[in-house]
Amino acid sequence: MEFDAGSMWVIFGPNGAGKSTLLKAIMGLLKADTGSIKWQGMSRKDIAYLPQQSDIDRNQPMTVLELAALGLWYEIGFFGRVNTSQKARVMDALKRVGMEEFAHRQIAHLSNGQFQRVLFARMLVQNAKFLLLDEPFNAVDARTTYALLDVLKQCSREGQAVIAVLHDYEQVRAYFPNTLLVAREKVAAGKTEEVLTDAYLQKAAELMQKTEGAEWCAV
């Protein structure tokens, strides 16, 4: 299967189905046991990845602006200086996620939702062709969730491909035109309304029962 520029895909399935593992394999963080993943000439800098849990210490002295500017790493490295145009790009990303006014606030003083918005801004700063997100809305409020879903929708309109692991059925239905349903293997892929049918969901549940009997994520 292929993920085209500007498309929005969700990887959906039961708990333990391998959704996050698949996303990491797409990212190149894990090696696939079978099959192959081809990026058609793209490099690592063309892919932005937002993991399920951030490894950033929120108690360290760092401003919102500095955290978002880490998205420039491929351009300036760890010790490079941010120029005027790059700073403007960072500020624009913060504006898109509603955090422009918090640019000089320490990240230690942010709520979970605000912190996740800044991580989204860091991802946007990369200007990557593909955005990969693993359960990006865990532990954040509904207002933040839907604001960031709107950001992803806009990214898709601008030509960026979005591939996200989600467990919320209603969010998938409302925002993602395409779904890859997995249950330790590919169950179905295509238009969301054609994939998330009772028949395919039952097939996925049966496949999981044959392995570890994993339960469905709550929706």
PDB file of C-alpha atoms in Angstrom:
ATOM      1  CA  MET A   1       0.000   0.000   0.000  1.00  0.00           C
ATOM      2  CA  GLU A   2       1.057   3.619  -0.510  1.00  0.00           C
ATOM      3  CA  PHE A   3       0.763   6.813   1.509  1.00  0.00           C
ATOM      4  CA  ASP A   4       0.477   9.709  -0.912  1.00  0.00           C
ATOM      5  CA  ALA A   5       1.363  13.355  -0.352  1.00  0.00           C
ATOM      6  CA  GLY A   6      -1.501  15.235   1.254  1.00  0.00           C
ATOM      7  CA  SER A   7      -3.264  12.097   2.443  1.00  0.00           C
ATOM      8  CA  MET A   8      -4.500  11.482   5.990  1.00  0.00           C
ATOM      9  CA  TRP A   9      -4.256   7.938   7.300  1.00  0.00           C
ATOM     10  CA  VAL A  10      -4.980   6.464  10.689  1.00  0.00           C
ATOM     11  CA  ILE A  11      -3.622   3.149  11.939  1.00  0.00           C
ATOM     12  CA  PHE A  12      -6.435   1.614  13.965  1.00  0.00           C
ATOM     13  CA  GLY A  13      -6.961  -1.693  15.743  1.00  0.00           C
ATOM     14  CA  PRO A  14      -7.270  -3.561  19.033  1.00  0.00           C
ATOM     15  CA  ASN A  15      -4.897  -3.185  21.960  1.00  0.00           C
ATOM     16  CA  GLY A  16      -1.759  -5.156  21.215  1.00  0.00           C
ATOM     17  CA  ALA A  17      -2.434  -5.208  17.476  1.00  0.00           C
ATOM     18  CA  GLY A  18       0.975  -3.752  16.633  1.00  0.00           C
ATOM     19  CA  LYS A  19      -0.096  -0.225  15.714  1.00  0.00           C
ATOM     20  CA  SER A  20       2.796   1.585  17.399  1.00  0.00           C
ATOM     21  CA  THR A  21       5.235  -1.098  16.264  1.00  0.00           C
ATOM     22  CA  LEU A  22       4.141  -0.571  12.668  1.00  0.00           C
ATOM     23  CA  LEU A  23       4.545   3.195  12.964  1.00  0.00           C
ATOM     24  CA  LYS A  24       8.067   2.763  14.354  1.00  0.00           C
ATOM     25  CA  ALA A  25       8.890   0.445  11.468  1.00  0.00           C
ATOM     26  CA  ILE A  26       7.637   3.059   9.002  1.00  0.00           C
ATOM     27  CA  MET A  27       9.796   5.616  10.783  1.00  0.00           C
ATOM     28  CA  GLY A  28      12.803   3.301  10.598  1.00  0.00           C
ATOM     29  CA  LEU A  29      13.168   2.885  14.365  1.00  0.00           C
ATOM     30  CA  LEU A  30      12.404  -0.836  14.094  1.00  0.00           C
ATOM     31  CA  LYS A  31      13.225  -3.343  11.386  1.00  0.00           C
ATOM     32  CA  ALA A  32      10.279  -5.065   9.755  1.00  0.00           C
ATOM     33  CA  ASP A  33      10.266  -8.860  10.085  1.00  0.00           C
ATOM     34  CA  THR A  34       8.676  -9.263   6.669  1.00  0.00           C
ATOM     35  CA  GLY A  35       7.992  -6.987   3.725  1.00  0.00           C
ATOM     36  CA  SER A  36       9.751  -3.734   2.978  1.00  0.00           C
ATOM     37  CA  ILE A  37       9.247   0.002   3.417  1.00  0.00           C
ATOM     38  CA  LYS A  38      10.320   2.356   0.648  1.00  0.00           C
ATOM     39  CA  TRP A  39      10.431   6.135   0.895  1.00  0.00           C
ATOM     40  CA  GLN A  40      10.966   6.808  -2.826  1.00  0.00           C
ATOM     41  CA  GLY A  41      14.084   8.918  -2.536  1.00  0.00           C
ATOM     42  CA  MET A  42      13.144  10.796   0.622  1.00  0.00           C
ATOM     43  CA  SER A  43      15.573  11.217   3.502  1.00  0.00           C
ATOM     44  CA  ARG A  44      15.083  11.124   7.266  1.00  0.00           C
ATOM     45  CA  LYS A  45      14.668  14.900   7.382  1.00  0.00           C
ATOM     46  CA  ASP A  46      11.522  14.551   5.263  1.00  0.00           C
ATOM     47  CA  ILE A  47       9.831  12.655   8.106  1.00  0.00           C
ATOM     48  CA  ALA A  48       8.670  14.177  11.391  1.00  0.00           C
ATOM     49  CA  TYR A  49       7.809  11.800  14.228  1.00  0.00           C
ATOM     50  CA  LEU A  50       5.839  12.558  17.380  1.00  0.00           C
ATOM     51  CA  PRO A  51       6.132   9.608  19.789  1.00  0.00           C
ATOM     52  CA  GLN A  52       3.505   8.573  22.297  1.00  0.00           C
ATOM     53  CA  GLN A  53       5.651   9.792  25.187  1.00  0.00           C
ATOM     54  CA  SER A  54       8.136  12.643  25.056  1.00  0.00           C
ATOM     55  CA  ASP A  55      11.566  12.088  26.587  1.00  0.00           C
ATOM     56  CA  ILE A  56      11.989  15.805  27.312  1.00  0.00           C
ATOM     57  CA  ASP A  57      12.532  16.693  30.966  1.00  0.00           C
ATOM     58  CA  ARG A  58       9.911  19.360  31.586  1.00  0.00           C
ATOM     59  CA  ASN A  59      11.760  20.589  34.673  1.00  0.00           C
ATOM     60  CA  GLN A  60      14.824  21.717  32.756  1.00  0.00           C
ATOM     61  CA  PRO A  61      15.192  25.453  32.044  1.00  0.00           C
ATOM     62  CA  MET A  62      13.794  25.812  28.535  1.00  0.00           C
ATOM     63  CA  THR A  63      11.304  28.210  27.011  1.00  0.00           C
ATOM     64  CA  VAL A  64       8.454  27.340  24.700  1.00  0.00           C
ATOM     65  CA  LEU A  65      10.316  29.066  21.869  1.00  0.00           C
ATOM     66  CA  GLU A  66      13.478  27.052  22.507  1.00  0.00           C
ATOM     67  CA  LEU A  67      11.585  23.763  22.557  1.00  0.00           C
ATOM     68  CA  ALA A  68       9.748  24.491  19.320  1.00  0.00           C
ATOM     69  CA  ALA A  69      13.043  25.578  17.719  1.00  0.00           C
ATOM     70  CA  LEU A  70      14.402  22.052  18.221  1.00  0.00           C
ATOM     71  CA  GLY A  71      12.492  21.270  15.052  1.00  0.00           C
ATOM     72  CA  LEU A  72      15.309  23.078  13.221  1.00  0.00           C
ATOM     73  CA  TRP A  73      17.821  20.413  14.252  1.00  0.00           C
ATOM     74  CA  TYR A  74      18.358  19.088  10.718  1.00  0.00           C
ATOM     75  CA  GLU A  75      19.169  22.600   9.549  1.00  0.00           C
ATOM     76  CA  ILE A  76      21.342  23.993  12.346  1.00  0.00           C
ATOM     77  CA  GLY A  77      22.411  21.001  14.456  1.00  0.00           C
ATOM     78  CA  PHE A  78      22.566  21.082  18.233  1.00  0.00           C
ATOM     79  CA  PHE A  79      24.733  24.166  18.597  1.00  0.00           C
ATOM     80  CA  GLY A  80      23.759  26.284  15.599  1.00  0.00           C
ATOM     81  CA  ARG A  81      22.140  29.669  16.017  1.00  0.00           C
ATOM     82  CA  VAL A  82      18.611  30.410  14.887  1.00  0.00           C
ATOM     83  CA  ASN A  83      18.519  33.212  12.331  1.00  0.00           C
ATOM     84  CA  THR A  84      15.753  35.764  11.882  1.00  0.00           C
ATOM     85  CA  SER A  85      13.826  33.865   9.217  1.00  0.00           C
ATOM     86  CA  GLN A  86      14.035  30.624  11.184  1.00  0.00           C
ATOM     87  CA  LYS A  87      12.766  32.333  14.328  1.00  0.00           C
ATOM     88  CA  ALA A  88       9.846  33.704  12.322  1.00  0.00           C
ATOM     89  CA  ARG A  89       9.091  30.155  11.193  1.00  0.00           C
ATOM     90  CA  VAL A  90       9.110  28.926  14.782  1.00  0.00           C
ATOM     91  CA  MET A  91       6.808  31.740  15.857  1.00  0.00           C
ATOM     92  CA  ASP A  92       4.457  30.935  12.988  1.00  0.00           C
ATOM     93  CA  ALA A  93       4.314  27.294  14.124  1.00  0.00           C
ATOM     94  CA  LEU A  94       3.531  28.406  17.672  1.00  0.00           C
ATOM     95  CA  LYS A  95       0.792  30.660  16.328  1.00  0.00           C
ATOM     96  CA  ARG A  96      -0.760  27.754  14.432  1.00  0.00           C
ATOM     97  CA  VAL A  97      -1.089  25.746  17.639  1.00  0.00           C
ATOM     98  CA  GLY A  98      -2.247  28.688  19.749  1.00  0.00           C
ATOM     99  CA  MET A  99       0.970  29.092  21.753  1.00  0.00           C
ATOM    100  CA  GLU A 100       2.472  32.263  20.277  1.00  0.00           C
ATOM    101  CA  GLU A 101       1.790  34.295  23.427  1.00  0.00           C
ATOM    102  CA  PHE A 102       3.590  31.682  25.536  1.00  0.00           C
ATOM    103  CA  ALA A 103       6.840  31.820  23.534  1.00  0.00           C
ATOM    104  CA  HIS A 104       8.979  32.965  26.471  1.00  0.00           C
ATOM    105  CA  ARG A 105       7.296  30.899  29.172  1.00  0.00           C
ATOM    106  CA  GLN A 106       9.270  28.079  30.779  1.00  0.00           C
ATOM    107  CA  ILE A 107       7.993  24.649  29.731  1.00  0.00           C
ATOM    108  CA  ALA A 108       7.844  23.631  33.402  1.00  0.00           C
ATOM    109  CA  HIS A 109       4.885  25.981  33.776  1.00  0.00           C
ATOM    110  CA  LEU A 110       2.801  24.460  30.985  1.00  0.00           C
ATOM    111  CA  SER A 111      -0.226  22.225  31.335  1.00  0.00           C
ATOM    112  CA  ASN A 112      -0.195  18.845  29.575  1.00  0.00           C
ATOM    113  CA  GLY A 113      -2.308  20.256  26.777  1.00  0.00           C
ATOM    114  CA  GLN A 114      -0.061  23.281  26.314  1.00  0.00           C
ATOM    115  CA  PHE A 115       3.043  21.108  26.303  1.00  0.00           C
ATOM    116  CA  GLN A 116       1.550  18.881  23.608  1.00  0.00           C
ATOM    117  CA  ARG A 117       0.738  21.942  21.511  1.00  0.00           C
ATOM    118  CA  VAL A 118       4.410  22.969  21.686  1.00  0.00           C
ATOM    119  CA  LEU A 119       5.495  19.481  20.620  1.00  0.00           C
ATOM    120  CA  PHE A 120       3.176  19.857  17.640  1.00  0.00           C
ATOM    121  CA  ALA A 121       4.807  23.210  16.863  1.00  0.00           C
ATOM    122  CA  ARG A 122       8.246  21.589  16.973  1.00  0.00           C
ATOM    123  CA  MET A 123       7.003  19.009  14.477  1.00  0.00           C
ATOM    124  CA  LEU A 124       5.583  21.709  12.195  1.00  0.00           C
ATOM    125  CA  VAL A 125       8.877  23.623  12.229  1.00  0.00           C
ATOM    126  CA  GLN A 126      10.563  20.683  10.499  1.00  0.00           C
ATOM    127  CA  ASN A 127       8.557  21.308   7.302  1.00  0.00           C
ATOM    128  CA  ALA A 128       8.571  17.543   6.774  1.00  0.00           C
ATOM    129  CA  LYS A 129       6.709  15.847   3.955  1.00  0.00           C
ATOM    130  CA  PHE A 130       5.397  13.105   6.240  1.00  0.00           C
ATOM    131  CA  LEU A 131       4.044  13.553   9.768  1.00  0.00           C
ATOM    132  CA  LEU A 132       3.961  10.390  11.878  1.00  0.00           C
ATOM    133  CA  LEU A 133       2.152  10.567  15.220  1.00  0.00           C
ATOM    134  CA  ASP A 134       1.732   7.853  17.851  1.00  0.00           C
ATOM    135  CA  GLU A 135      -1.338   8.413  20.072  1.00  0.00           C
ATOM    136  CA  PRO A 136      -0.722  12.193  20.129  1.00  0.00           C
ATOM    137  CA  PHE A 137      -3.787  13.033  22.217  1.00  0.00           C
ATOM    138  CA  ASN A 138      -3.231  10.895  25.292  1.00  0.00           C
ATOM    139  CA  ALA A 139      -3.587  12.834  28.560  1.00  0.00           C
ATOM    140  CA  VAL A 140      -4.711  16.077  26.887  1.00  0.00           C
ATOM    141  CA  ASP A 141      -8.069  17.815  27.107  1.00  0.00           C
ATOM    142  CA  ALA A 142     -10.753  17.662  24.426  1.00  0.00           C
ATOM    143  CA  ARG A 143     -10.279  21.301  23.402  1.00  0.00           C
ATOM    144  CA  THR A 144      -6.582  20.735  22.709  1.00  0.00           C
ATOM    145  CA  THR A 145      -7.297  17.476  20.914  1.00  0.00           C
ATOM    146  CA  TYR A 146      -9.702  18.993  18.410  1.00  0.00           C
ATOM    147  CA  ALA A 147      -7.576  22.102  17.918  1.00  0.00           C
ATOM    148  CA  LEU A 148      -4.607  19.911  16.991  1.00  0.00           C
ATOM    149  CA  LEU A 149      -6.735  17.669  14.793  1.00  0.00           C
ATOM    150  CA  ASP A 150      -7.661  20.812  12.858  1.00  0.00           C
ATOM    151  CA  VAL A 151      -3.944  21.602  12.525  1.00  0.00           C
ATOM    152  CA  LEU A 152      -3.327  18.145  11.056  1.00  0.00           C
ATOM    153  CA  LYS A 153      -6.191  18.639   8.634  1.00  0.00           C
ATOM    154  CA  GLN A 154      -4.624  21.898   7.462  1.00  0.00           C
ATOM    155  CA  CYS A 155      -1.245  20.181   7.058  1.00  0.00           C
ATOM    156  CA  SER A 156      -2.920  17.660   4.783  1.00  0.00           C
ATOM    157  CA  ARG A 157      -4.456  20.451   2.705  1.00  0.00           C
ATOM    158  CA  GLU A 158      -0.972  21.934   2.309  1.00  0.00           C
ATOM    159  CA  GLY A 159       0.374  18.668   0.883  1.00  0.00           C
ATOM    160  CA  GLN A 160       1.871  16.968   3.917  1.00  0.00           C
ATOM    161  CA  ALA A 161       0.979  13.335   4.487  1.00  0.00           C
ATOM    162  CA  VAL A 162      -0.329  12.504   7.957  1.00  0.00           C
ATOM    163  CA  ILE A 163      -0.137   9.005   9.447  1.00  0.00           C
ATOM    164  CA  ALA A 164      -1.383   8.672  13.013  1.00  0.00           C
ATOM    165  CA  VAL A 165      -2.058   5.909  15.498  1.00  0.00           C
ATOM    166  CA  LEU A 166      -5.336   6.649  17.275  1.00  0.00           C
ATOM    167  CA  HIS A 167      -7.760   4.678  19.413  1.00  0.00           C
ATOM    168  CA  ASP A 168     -10.732   7.057  19.447  1.00  0.00           C
ATOM    169  CA  TYR A 169     -13.316   5.759  16.984  1.00  0.00           C
ATOM    170  CA  GLU A 170     -15.190   9.069  16.687  1.00  0.00           C
ATOM    171  CA  GLN A 171     -12.022  11.062  15.994  1.00  0.00           C
ATOM    172  CA  VAL A 172     -11.058   8.599  13.288  1.00  0.00           C
ATOM    173  CA  ARG A 173     -14.472   8.830  11.657  1.00  0.00           C
ATOM    174  CA  ALA A 174     -14.560  12.626  11.810  1.00  0.00           C
ATOM    175  CA  TYR A 175     -11.035  13.516  10.704  1.00  0.00           C
ATOM    176  CA  PHE A 176      -9.341  10.685   8.821  1.00  0.00           C
ATOM    177  CA  PRO A 177     -10.547   9.802   5.314  1.00  0.00           C
ATOM    178  CA  ASN A 178      -8.331   6.697   5.189  1.00  0.00           C
ATOM    179  CA  THR A 179      -7.810   3.869   7.668  1.00  0.00           C
ATOM    180  CA  LEU A 180      -5.382   0.979   7.942  1.00  0.00           C
ATOM    181  CA  LEU A 181      -6.992  -1.610  10.231  1.00  0.00           C
ATOM    182  CA  VAL A 182      -4.503  -4.001  11.820  1.00  0.00           C
ATOM    183  CA  ALA A 183      -4.673  -6.974  14.177  1.00  0.00           C
ATOM    184  CA  ARG A 184      -1.132  -8.341  14.142  1.00  0.00           C
ATOM    185  CA  GLU A 185      -1.559  -8.236  10.385  1.00  0.00           C
ATOM    186  CA  LYS A 186      -3.281  -6.065   7.823  1.00  0.00           C
ATOM    187  CA  VAL A 187      -7.043  -6.564   8.034  1.00  0.00           C
ATOM    188  CA  ALA A 188      -8.161  -3.875   5.595  1.00  0.00           C
ATOM    189  CA  ALA A 189      -7.022  -0.540   4.187  1.00  0.00           C
ATOM    190  CA  GLY A 190      -8.806   2.192   2.297  1.00  0.00           C
ATOM    191  CA  LYS A 191     -11.584   4.689   2.811  1.00  0.00           C
ATOM    192  CA  THR A 192     -12.518   4.853   6.482  1.00  0.00           C
ATOM    193  CA  GLU A 193     -16.229   4.220   5.933  1.00  0.00           C
ATOM    194  CA  GLU A 194     -15.371   1.084   3.931  1.00  0.00           C
ATOM    195  CA  VAL A 195     -12.829  -0.238   6.435  1.00  0.00           C
ATOM    196  CA  LEU A 196     -14.479   0.386   9.800  1.00  0.00           C
ATOM    197  CA  THR A 197     -17.396  -1.928   9.133  1.00  0.00           C
ATOM    198  CA  ASP A 198     -18.838  -4.504  11.500  1.00  0.00           C
ATOM    199  CA  ALA A 199     -17.443  -7.290   9.339  1.00  0.00           C
ATOM    200  CA  TYR A 200     -13.853  -6.033   9.349  1.00  0.00           C
ATOM    201  CA  LEU A 201     -13.949  -5.082  13.024  1.00  0.00           C
ATOM    202  CA  GLN A 202     -15.207  -8.569  13.853  1.00  0.00           C
ATOM    203  CA  LYS A 203     -12.442 -10.095  11.749  1.00  0.00           C
ATOM    204  CA  ALA A 204      -9.865  -8.030  13.628  1.00  0.00           C
ATOM    205  CA  ALA A 205     -11.302  -9.115  16.974  1.00  0.00           C
ATOM    206  CA  GLU A 206     -11.199 -12.764  15.927  1.00  0.00           C
ATOM    207  CA  LEU A 207      -7.586 -12.486  14.799  1.00  0.00           C
ATOM    208  CA  MET A 208      -6.613 -11.056  18.168  1.00  0.00           C
ATOM    209  CA  GLN A 209      -8.478 -13.790  20.026  1.00  0.00           C
ATOM    210  CA  LYS A 210      -6.368 -16.329  18.186  1.00  0.00           C
ATOM    211  CA  THR A 211      -3.226 -14.734  19.624  1.00  0.00           C
ATOM    212  CA  GLU A 212      -3.473 -13.146  23.053  1.00  0.00           C
ATOM    213  CA  GLY A 213      -7.161 -12.351  23.258  1.00  0.00           C
ATOM    214  CA  ALA A 214      -6.467  -8.625  23.440  1.00  0.00           C
ATOM    215  CA  GLU A 215      -9.425  -6.371  24.110  1.00  0.00           C
ATOM    216  CA  TRP A 216     -10.461  -3.397  22.013  1.00  0.00           C
ATOM    217  CA  CYS A 217      -9.405   0.064  23.043  1.00  0.00           C
ATOM    218  CA  ALA A 218     -12.195   2.015  24.693  1.00  0.00           C
ATOM    219  CA  VAL A 219     -13.902   4.452  22.331  1.00  0.00           C
TER     220      VAL A 219
END
